[in-house]
């Protein structure tokens, strides 16, 4: 699982987030964006505690895992939940290739990163807009991904925080070998500046699945970000 994901994110990628998909047609919409070139599918998990909304769990991740894997892609799980260490095994069993949790959600970030890798997944650490970049400094080279939120977590369709490129620039020397992922308000207008700042994995939800033609929207954002 982890090797497939590492290979895919060696080049810049746009990761469509199924949070904004039409769940009545979830499989078909995932197939549509993958046919357009997407290879990383982002799964946003919210528990109603760490963030107010409740979204999806391992069953939904597992429901699309075969479609994604059969097309040569990977499942990128983003856990916006309290005590994420309690749930990582279920997502690994469901087919996650990468699991990211929030630094603000657990005092055991080092241990949780190691536990995710022990399950055969790539490990990611996320930080909220108000969290200093130094929060990940002690995790240098322990994470495969560092996710810098470019909106406040919890809802799709929010506006990009305009200071995010500066934060990514400050984050870049602290992450070691990890790739920088960004999530929130990513579209054709915001992707270029955040790419220039150092991000290489771009999560886009409503800008893709809220468009009349999700495949074309995906391709436009990928072009704007300089992504595969």
PDB file of C-alpha atoms in Angstrom:
ATOM      1  CA  UNK A   1       0.000   0.000   0.000  1.00  0.00           C
ATOM      2  CA  UNK A   2       2.593   2.553   1.076  1.00  0.00           C
ATOM      3  CA  UNK A   3       4.937   1.959  -1.869  1.00  0.00           C
ATOM      4  CA  UNK A   4       2.143   2.569  -4.383  1.00  0.00           C
ATOM      5  CA  UNK A   5       1.316   5.866  -2.687  1.00  0.00           C
ATOM      6  CA  UNK A   6       4.954   6.984  -2.481  1.00  0.00           C
ATOM      7  CA  UNK A   7       5.406   6.303  -6.172  1.00  0.00           C
ATOM      8  CA  UNK A   8       2.292   8.285  -7.051  1.00  0.00           C
ATOM      9  CA  UNK A   9       3.211  11.351  -5.009  1.00  0.00           C
ATOM     10  CA  UNK A  10       6.775  11.461  -6.303  1.00  0.00           C
ATOM     11  CA  UNK A  11       5.284  13.849  -8.887  1.00  0.00           C
ATOM     12  CA  UNK A  12       2.804  16.646  -8.056  1.00  0.00           C
ATOM     13  CA  UNK A  13      -0.790  15.391  -7.909  1.00  0.00           C
ATOM     14  CA  UNK A  14      -4.318  16.746  -7.491  1.00  0.00           C
ATOM     15  CA  UNK A  15      -6.369  14.602  -5.110  1.00  0.00           C
ATOM     16  CA  UNK A  16     -10.143  14.873  -5.635  1.00  0.00           C
ATOM     17  CA  UNK A  17     -11.967  14.826  -2.293  1.00  0.00           C
ATOM     18  CA  UNK A  18     -15.074  12.671  -2.226  1.00  0.00           C
ATOM     19  CA  UNK A  19     -16.485  14.860   0.565  1.00  0.00           C
ATOM     20  CA  UNK A  20     -17.986  16.975  -2.234  1.00  0.00           C
ATOM     21  CA  UNK A  21     -19.088  14.084  -4.447  1.00  0.00           C
ATOM     22  CA  UNK A  22     -22.668  13.014  -5.093  1.00  0.00           C
ATOM     23  CA  UNK A  23     -22.895   9.985  -2.803  1.00  0.00           C
ATOM     24  CA  UNK A  24     -25.770   8.559  -4.815  1.00  0.00           C
ATOM     25  CA  UNK A  25     -23.250   8.227  -7.676  1.00  0.00           C
ATOM     26  CA  UNK A  26     -20.023   7.919  -5.687  1.00  0.00           C
ATOM     27  CA  UNK A  27     -18.486   5.007  -7.576  1.00  0.00           C
ATOM     28  CA  UNK A  28     -19.300   6.522 -10.944  1.00  0.00           C
ATOM     29  CA  UNK A  29     -17.879   9.907  -9.971  1.00  0.00           C
ATOM     30  CA  UNK A  30     -14.665   8.347  -8.701  1.00  0.00           C
ATOM     31  CA  UNK A  31     -14.337   6.426 -11.962  1.00  0.00           C
ATOM     32  CA  UNK A  32     -14.956   9.647 -13.902  1.00  0.00           C
ATOM     33  CA  UNK A  33     -12.116  11.610 -12.304  1.00  0.00           C
ATOM     34  CA  UNK A  34      -9.772   8.643 -12.469  1.00  0.00           C
ATOM     35  CA  UNK A  35     -10.452   8.288 -16.168  1.00  0.00           C
ATOM     36  CA  UNK A  36      -9.451  11.965 -16.442  1.00  0.00           C
ATOM     37  CA  UNK A  37      -6.089  11.224 -14.823  1.00  0.00           C
ATOM     38  CA  UNK A  38      -6.611  11.369 -11.054  1.00  0.00           C
ATOM     39  CA  UNK A  39      -4.656   8.751  -9.132  1.00  0.00           C
ATOM     40  CA  UNK A  40      -5.045   9.881  -5.508  1.00  0.00           C
ATOM     41  CA  UNK A  41      -8.562   9.959  -4.036  1.00  0.00           C
ATOM     42  CA  UNK A  42      -8.915  11.933  -0.807  1.00  0.00           C
ATOM     43  CA  UNK A  43     -11.278  10.697   1.921  1.00  0.00           C
ATOM     44  CA  UNK A  44     -12.238  13.266   4.597  1.00  0.00           C
ATOM     45  CA  UNK A  45     -13.233  11.686   7.912  1.00  0.00           C
ATOM     46  CA  UNK A  46     -14.948  13.867  10.558  1.00  0.00           C
ATOM     47  CA  UNK A  47     -16.295  12.779  13.911  1.00  0.00           C
ATOM     48  CA  UNK A  48     -18.516  15.618  15.179  1.00  0.00           C
ATOM     49  CA  UNK A  49     -16.030  16.334  17.998  1.00  0.00           C
ATOM     50  CA  UNK A  50     -12.692  17.486  16.593  1.00  0.00           C
ATOM     51  CA  UNK A  51     -14.748  19.278  13.933  1.00  0.00           C
ATOM     52  CA  UNK A  52     -18.537  19.798  14.105  1.00  0.00           C
ATOM     53  CA  UNK A  53     -19.684  17.751  11.083  1.00  0.00           C
ATOM     54  CA  UNK A  54     -19.897  13.973  10.913  1.00  0.00           C
ATOM     55  CA  UNK A  55     -18.930  12.555   7.543  1.00  0.00           C
ATOM     56  CA  UNK A  56     -17.765   9.103   6.503  1.00  0.00           C
ATOM     57  CA  UNK A  57     -15.918   6.115   7.918  1.00  0.00           C
ATOM     58  CA  UNK A  58     -14.087   2.957   6.896  1.00  0.00           C
ATOM     59  CA  UNK A  59     -17.089   1.444   5.109  1.00  0.00           C
ATOM     60  CA  UNK A  60     -17.183   4.236   2.539  1.00  0.00           C
ATOM     61  CA  UNK A  61     -13.411   4.217   2.109  1.00  0.00           C
ATOM     62  CA  UNK A  62     -13.598   0.474   1.554  1.00  0.00           C
ATOM     63  CA  UNK A  63     -16.479   0.845  -0.912  1.00  0.00           C
ATOM     64  CA  UNK A  64     -14.335   2.859  -3.337  1.00  0.00           C
ATOM     65  CA  UNK A  65     -10.974   1.227  -2.590  1.00  0.00           C
ATOM     66  CA  UNK A  66     -11.246  -1.488  -5.242  1.00  0.00           C
ATOM     67  CA  UNK A  67     -12.298   0.980  -7.937  1.00  0.00           C
ATOM     68  CA  UNK A  68      -9.336   3.208  -7.071  1.00  0.00           C
ATOM     69  CA  UNK A  69      -6.781   0.424  -6.744  1.00  0.00           C
ATOM     70  CA  UNK A  70      -7.899  -1.353  -9.898  1.00  0.00           C
ATOM     71  CA  UNK A  71      -7.215   1.882 -11.812  1.00  0.00           C
ATOM     72  CA  UNK A  72      -3.711   2.122 -10.331  1.00  0.00           C
ATOM     73  CA  UNK A  73      -4.637   4.735  -7.748  1.00  0.00           C
ATOM     74  CA  UNK A  74      -4.415   5.209  -3.998  1.00  0.00           C
ATOM     75  CA  UNK A  75      -6.718   6.128  -1.116  1.00  0.00           C
ATOM     76  CA  UNK A  76      -5.573   9.138   0.940  1.00  0.00           C
ATOM     77  CA  UNK A  77      -7.460   9.217   4.257  1.00  0.00           C
ATOM     78  CA  UNK A  78      -7.562  12.498   6.199  1.00  0.00           C
ATOM     79  CA  UNK A  79      -8.788  11.947   9.765  1.00  0.00           C
ATOM     80  CA  UNK A  80     -10.261  15.044  11.405  1.00  0.00           C
ATOM     81  CA  UNK A  81     -11.118  13.143  14.558  1.00  0.00           C
ATOM     82  CA  UNK A  82     -10.198  12.988  18.228  1.00  0.00           C
ATOM     83  CA  UNK A  83      -7.870  10.179  19.357  1.00  0.00           C
ATOM     84  CA  UNK A  84      -7.080   9.115  15.777  1.00  0.00           C
ATOM     85  CA  UNK A  85      -4.851   6.305  17.026  1.00  0.00           C
ATOM     86  CA  UNK A  86      -8.011   4.364  17.913  1.00  0.00           C
ATOM     87  CA  UNK A  87      -9.235   4.253  14.309  1.00  0.00           C
ATOM     88  CA  UNK A  88      -6.174   3.838  12.108  1.00  0.00           C
ATOM     89  CA  UNK A  89      -6.347   0.040  11.985  1.00  0.00           C
ATOM     90  CA  UNK A  90      -9.907   0.074  10.620  1.00  0.00           C
ATOM     91  CA  UNK A  91      -8.962   2.429   7.798  1.00  0.00           C
ATOM     92  CA  UNK A  92      -5.900   0.373   6.953  1.00  0.00           C
ATOM     93  CA  UNK A  93      -8.116  -2.717   6.735  1.00  0.00           C
ATOM     94  CA  UNK A  94     -10.535  -0.779   4.501  1.00  0.00           C
ATOM     95  CA  UNK A  95      -7.800  -0.174   1.948  1.00  0.00           C
ATOM     96  CA  UNK A  96      -6.206   3.143   2.883  1.00  0.00           C
ATOM     97  CA  UNK A  97      -2.799   3.690   1.324  1.00  0.00           C
ATOM     98  CA  UNK A  98      -2.080   6.812   3.367  1.00  0.00           C
ATOM     99  CA  UNK A  99      -3.546   7.963   6.689  1.00  0.00           C
ATOM    100  CA  UNK A 100      -3.163  11.524   7.949  1.00  0.00           C
ATOM    101  CA  UNK A 101      -4.226  12.762  11.390  1.00  0.00           C
ATOM    102  CA  UNK A 102      -4.111  16.162  13.075  1.00  0.00           C
ATOM    103  CA  UNK A 103      -1.319  17.226  15.380  1.00  0.00           C
ATOM    104  CA  UNK A 104      -3.951  19.023  17.470  1.00  0.00           C
ATOM    105  CA  UNK A 105      -5.990  15.819  17.957  1.00  0.00           C
ATOM    106  CA  UNK A 106      -3.560  13.669  19.939  1.00  0.00           C
ATOM    107  CA  UNK A 107      -0.578  14.076  22.283  1.00  0.00           C
ATOM    108  CA  UNK A 108       0.946  10.940  20.751  1.00  0.00           C
ATOM    109  CA  UNK A 109       1.856  12.093  17.235  1.00  0.00           C
ATOM    110  CA  UNK A 110       5.208  10.299  17.106  1.00  0.00           C
ATOM    111  CA  UNK A 111       3.701   6.995  18.217  1.00  0.00           C
ATOM    112  CA  UNK A 112       0.713   7.343  15.888  1.00  0.00           C
ATOM    113  CA  UNK A 113       2.904   7.995  12.853  1.00  0.00           C
ATOM    114  CA  UNK A 114       4.880   4.857  13.660  1.00  0.00           C
ATOM    115  CA  UNK A 115       1.686   2.826  14.154  1.00  0.00           C
ATOM    116  CA  UNK A 116       0.350   3.908  10.749  1.00  0.00           C
ATOM    117  CA  UNK A 117       3.556   2.821   9.057  1.00  0.00           C
ATOM    118  CA  UNK A 118       3.454  -0.488  10.933  1.00  0.00           C
ATOM    119  CA  UNK A 119       0.057  -1.082   9.303  1.00  0.00           C
ATOM    120  CA  UNK A 120       1.636  -0.753   5.861  1.00  0.00           C
ATOM    121  CA  UNK A 121       0.354   2.750   5.097  1.00  0.00           C
ATOM    122  CA  UNK A 122       2.090   6.035   4.487  1.00  0.00           C
ATOM    123  CA  UNK A 123       1.763   8.353   7.476  1.00  0.00           C
ATOM    124  CA  UNK A 124       0.755  11.998   7.452  1.00  0.00           C
ATOM    125  CA  UNK A 125       0.453  14.779  10.011  1.00  0.00           C
ATOM    126  CA  UNK A 126      -1.912  17.740   9.499  1.00  0.00           C
ATOM    127  CA  UNK A 127      -1.949  21.210  11.021  1.00  0.00           C
ATOM    128  CA  UNK A 128      -4.802  23.704  11.209  1.00  0.00           C
ATOM    129  CA  UNK A 129      -4.493  27.282   9.906  1.00  0.00           C
ATOM    130  CA  UNK A 130      -3.921  28.622  13.433  1.00  0.00           C
ATOM    131  CA  UNK A 131      -1.257  26.054  14.339  1.00  0.00           C
ATOM    132  CA  UNK A 132       2.365  27.208  13.965  1.00  0.00           C
ATOM    133  CA  UNK A 133       4.521  25.357  11.467  1.00  0.00           C
ATOM    134  CA  UNK A 134       6.942  24.542  14.287  1.00  0.00           C
ATOM    135  CA  UNK A 135       4.389  22.021  15.585  1.00  0.00           C
ATOM    136  CA  UNK A 136       5.777  19.458  13.131  1.00  0.00           C
ATOM    137  CA  UNK A 137       9.467  20.245  13.566  1.00  0.00           C
ATOM    138  CA  UNK A 138      10.084  17.357  15.980  1.00  0.00           C
ATOM    139  CA  UNK A 139       8.500  14.923  13.510  1.00  0.00           C
ATOM    140  CA  UNK A 140      11.013  15.614  10.760  1.00  0.00           C
ATOM    141  CA  UNK A 141      11.436  12.554   8.518  1.00  0.00           C
ATOM    142  CA  UNK A 142       8.876  10.536  10.530  1.00  0.00           C
ATOM    143  CA  UNK A 143       5.990  11.550   8.254  1.00  0.00           C
ATOM    144  CA  UNK A 144       5.539  10.881   4.554  1.00  0.00           C
ATOM    145  CA  UNK A 145       3.122  13.806   4.268  1.00  0.00           C
ATOM    146  CA  UNK A 146       2.594  17.080   6.079  1.00  0.00           C
ATOM    147  CA  UNK A 147      -0.880  18.459   5.383  1.00  0.00           C
ATOM    148  CA  UNK A 148      -1.205  22.220   5.732  1.00  0.00           C
ATOM    149  CA  UNK A 149      -4.862  23.184   5.961  1.00  0.00           C
ATOM    150  CA  UNK A 150      -5.632  26.155   3.746  1.00  0.00           C
ATOM    151  CA  UNK A 151      -9.118  26.544   5.254  1.00  0.00           C
ATOM    152  CA  UNK A 152     -10.388  25.760   8.738  1.00  0.00           C
ATOM    153  CA  UNK A 153     -11.256  22.049   8.778  1.00  0.00           C
ATOM    154  CA  UNK A 154     -14.843  20.865   8.843  1.00  0.00           C
ATOM    155  CA  UNK A 155     -16.684  22.000   5.727  1.00  0.00           C
ATOM    156  CA  UNK A 156     -16.158  21.914   1.990  1.00  0.00           C
ATOM    157  CA  UNK A 157     -16.527  24.968  -0.205  1.00  0.00           C
ATOM    158  CA  UNK A 158     -14.667  27.436   2.031  1.00  0.00           C
ATOM    159  CA  UNK A 159     -12.530  30.262   0.690  1.00  0.00           C
ATOM    160  CA  UNK A 160      -8.767  29.772   0.501  1.00  0.00           C
ATOM    161  CA  UNK A 161      -6.863  31.527   3.305  1.00  0.00           C
ATOM    162  CA  UNK A 162      -4.712  34.004   1.414  1.00  0.00           C
ATOM    163  CA  UNK A 163      -1.715  33.758   3.769  1.00  0.00           C
ATOM    164  CA  UNK A 164      -1.389  30.008   3.095  1.00  0.00           C
ATOM    165  CA  UNK A 165       1.434  30.242   0.526  1.00  0.00           C
ATOM    166  CA  UNK A 166       3.583  32.085   3.059  1.00  0.00           C
ATOM    167  CA  UNK A 167       2.867  29.389   5.649  1.00  0.00           C
ATOM    168  CA  UNK A 168       3.812  26.630   3.210  1.00  0.00           C
ATOM    169  CA  UNK A 169       7.095  28.428   2.478  1.00  0.00           C
ATOM    170  CA  UNK A 170       7.859  28.520   6.214  1.00  0.00           C
ATOM    171  CA  UNK A 171       6.844  24.883   6.566  1.00  0.00           C
ATOM    172  CA  UNK A 172       9.008  23.597   3.732  1.00  0.00           C
ATOM    173  CA  UNK A 173      12.400  23.580   5.550  1.00  0.00           C
ATOM    174  CA  UNK A 174      10.873  21.802   8.557  1.00  0.00           C
ATOM    175  CA  UNK A 175       9.398  18.716   6.891  1.00  0.00           C
ATOM    176  CA  UNK A 176      12.512  16.834   5.827  1.00  0.00           C
ATOM    177  CA  UNK A 177      11.698  14.269   3.160  1.00  0.00           C
ATOM    178  CA  UNK A 178       7.907  14.603   3.522  1.00  0.00           C
ATOM    179  CA  UNK A 179       5.711  15.948   0.744  1.00  0.00           C
ATOM    180  CA  UNK A 180       3.548  18.968   1.546  1.00  0.00           C
ATOM    181  CA  UNK A 181      -0.183  18.492   0.961  1.00  0.00           C
ATOM    182  CA  UNK A 182      -2.708  21.348   1.007  1.00  0.00           C
ATOM    183  CA  UNK A 183      -6.448  21.106   1.541  1.00  0.00           C
ATOM    184  CA  UNK A 184      -9.106  23.775   1.238  1.00  0.00           C
ATOM    185  CA  UNK A 185     -10.124  26.285  -1.410  1.00  0.00           C
ATOM    186  CA  UNK A 186      -7.858  24.767  -4.065  1.00  0.00           C
ATOM    187  CA  UNK A 187      -8.910  25.656  -7.599  1.00  0.00           C
ATOM    188  CA  UNK A 188      -7.382  27.009 -10.805  1.00  0.00           C
ATOM    189  CA  UNK A 189      -6.878  30.433  -9.199  1.00  0.00           C
ATOM    190  CA  UNK A 190      -5.203  29.300  -5.961  1.00  0.00           C
ATOM    191  CA  UNK A 191      -3.237  26.267  -7.125  1.00  0.00           C
ATOM    192  CA  UNK A 192      -0.378  28.133  -8.837  1.00  0.00           C
ATOM    193  CA  UNK A 193       0.657  30.202  -5.800  1.00  0.00           C
ATOM    194  CA  UNK A 194       0.506  27.308  -3.369  1.00  0.00           C
ATOM    195  CA  UNK A 195       2.472  25.123  -5.806  1.00  0.00           C
ATOM    196  CA  UNK A 196       5.147  27.810  -6.129  1.00  0.00           C
ATOM    197  CA  UNK A 197       5.363  27.910  -2.315  1.00  0.00           C
ATOM    198  CA  UNK A 198       6.286  24.221  -2.171  1.00  0.00           C
ATOM    199  CA  UNK A 199       3.126  22.118  -2.041  1.00  0.00           C
ATOM    200  CA  UNK A 200       2.950  19.082  -4.312  1.00  0.00           C
ATOM    201  CA  UNK A 201      -0.305  17.319  -3.352  1.00  0.00           C
ATOM    202  CA  UNK A 202      -3.430  19.425  -3.851  1.00  0.00           C
ATOM    203  CA  UNK A 203      -6.777  18.362  -2.408  1.00  0.00           C
ATOM    204  CA  UNK A 204      -9.752  19.734  -4.320  1.00  0.00           C
ATOM    205  CA  UNK A 205     -13.362  18.897  -3.508  1.00  0.00           C
ATOM    206  CA  UNK A 206     -16.117  21.304  -4.485  1.00  0.00           C
ATOM    207  CA  UNK A 207     -14.015  22.782  -7.291  1.00  0.00           C
ATOM    208  CA  UNK A 208     -14.081  19.336  -8.927  1.00  0.00           C
ATOM    209  CA  UNK A 209     -17.276  17.587  -7.883  1.00  0.00           C
ATOM    210  CA  UNK A 210     -19.274  20.810  -7.729  1.00  0.00           C
ATOM    211  CA  UNK A 211     -18.475  21.516 -11.372  1.00  0.00           C
ATOM    212  CA  UNK A 212     -20.757  20.588 -14.250  1.00  0.00           C
ATOM    213  CA  UNK A 213     -17.916  18.472 -15.685  1.00  0.00           C
ATOM    214  CA  UNK A 214     -15.782  17.042 -12.830  1.00  0.00           C
ATOM    215  CA  UNK A 215     -13.295  15.441 -15.224  1.00  0.00           C
ATOM    216  CA  UNK A 216     -12.614  18.719 -17.005  1.00  0.00           C
ATOM    217  CA  UNK A 217     -12.420  20.562 -13.677  1.00  0.00           C
ATOM    218  CA  UNK A 218      -9.871  18.054 -12.414  1.00  0.00           C
ATOM    219  CA  UNK A 219      -7.727  18.472 -15.512  1.00  0.00           C
ATOM    220  CA  UNK A 220      -7.860  22.263 -15.317  1.00  0.00           C
ATOM    221  CA  UNK A 221      -6.712  22.306 -11.673  1.00  0.00           C
ATOM    222  CA  UNK A 222      -3.971  19.780 -12.396  1.00  0.00           C
ATOM    223  CA  UNK A 223      -2.709  21.980 -15.235  1.00  0.00           C
ATOM    224  CA  UNK A 224      -2.803  25.082 -13.020  1.00  0.00           C
ATOM    225  CA  UNK A 225      -0.871  23.272 -10.284  1.00  0.00           C
ATOM    226  CA  UNK A 226       1.697  21.807 -12.672  1.00  0.00           C
ATOM    227  CA  UNK A 227       0.549  18.344 -11.576  1.00  0.00           C
ATOM    228  CA  UNK A 228       0.410  14.987 -13.334  1.00  0.00           C
TER     229      UNK A 228
END
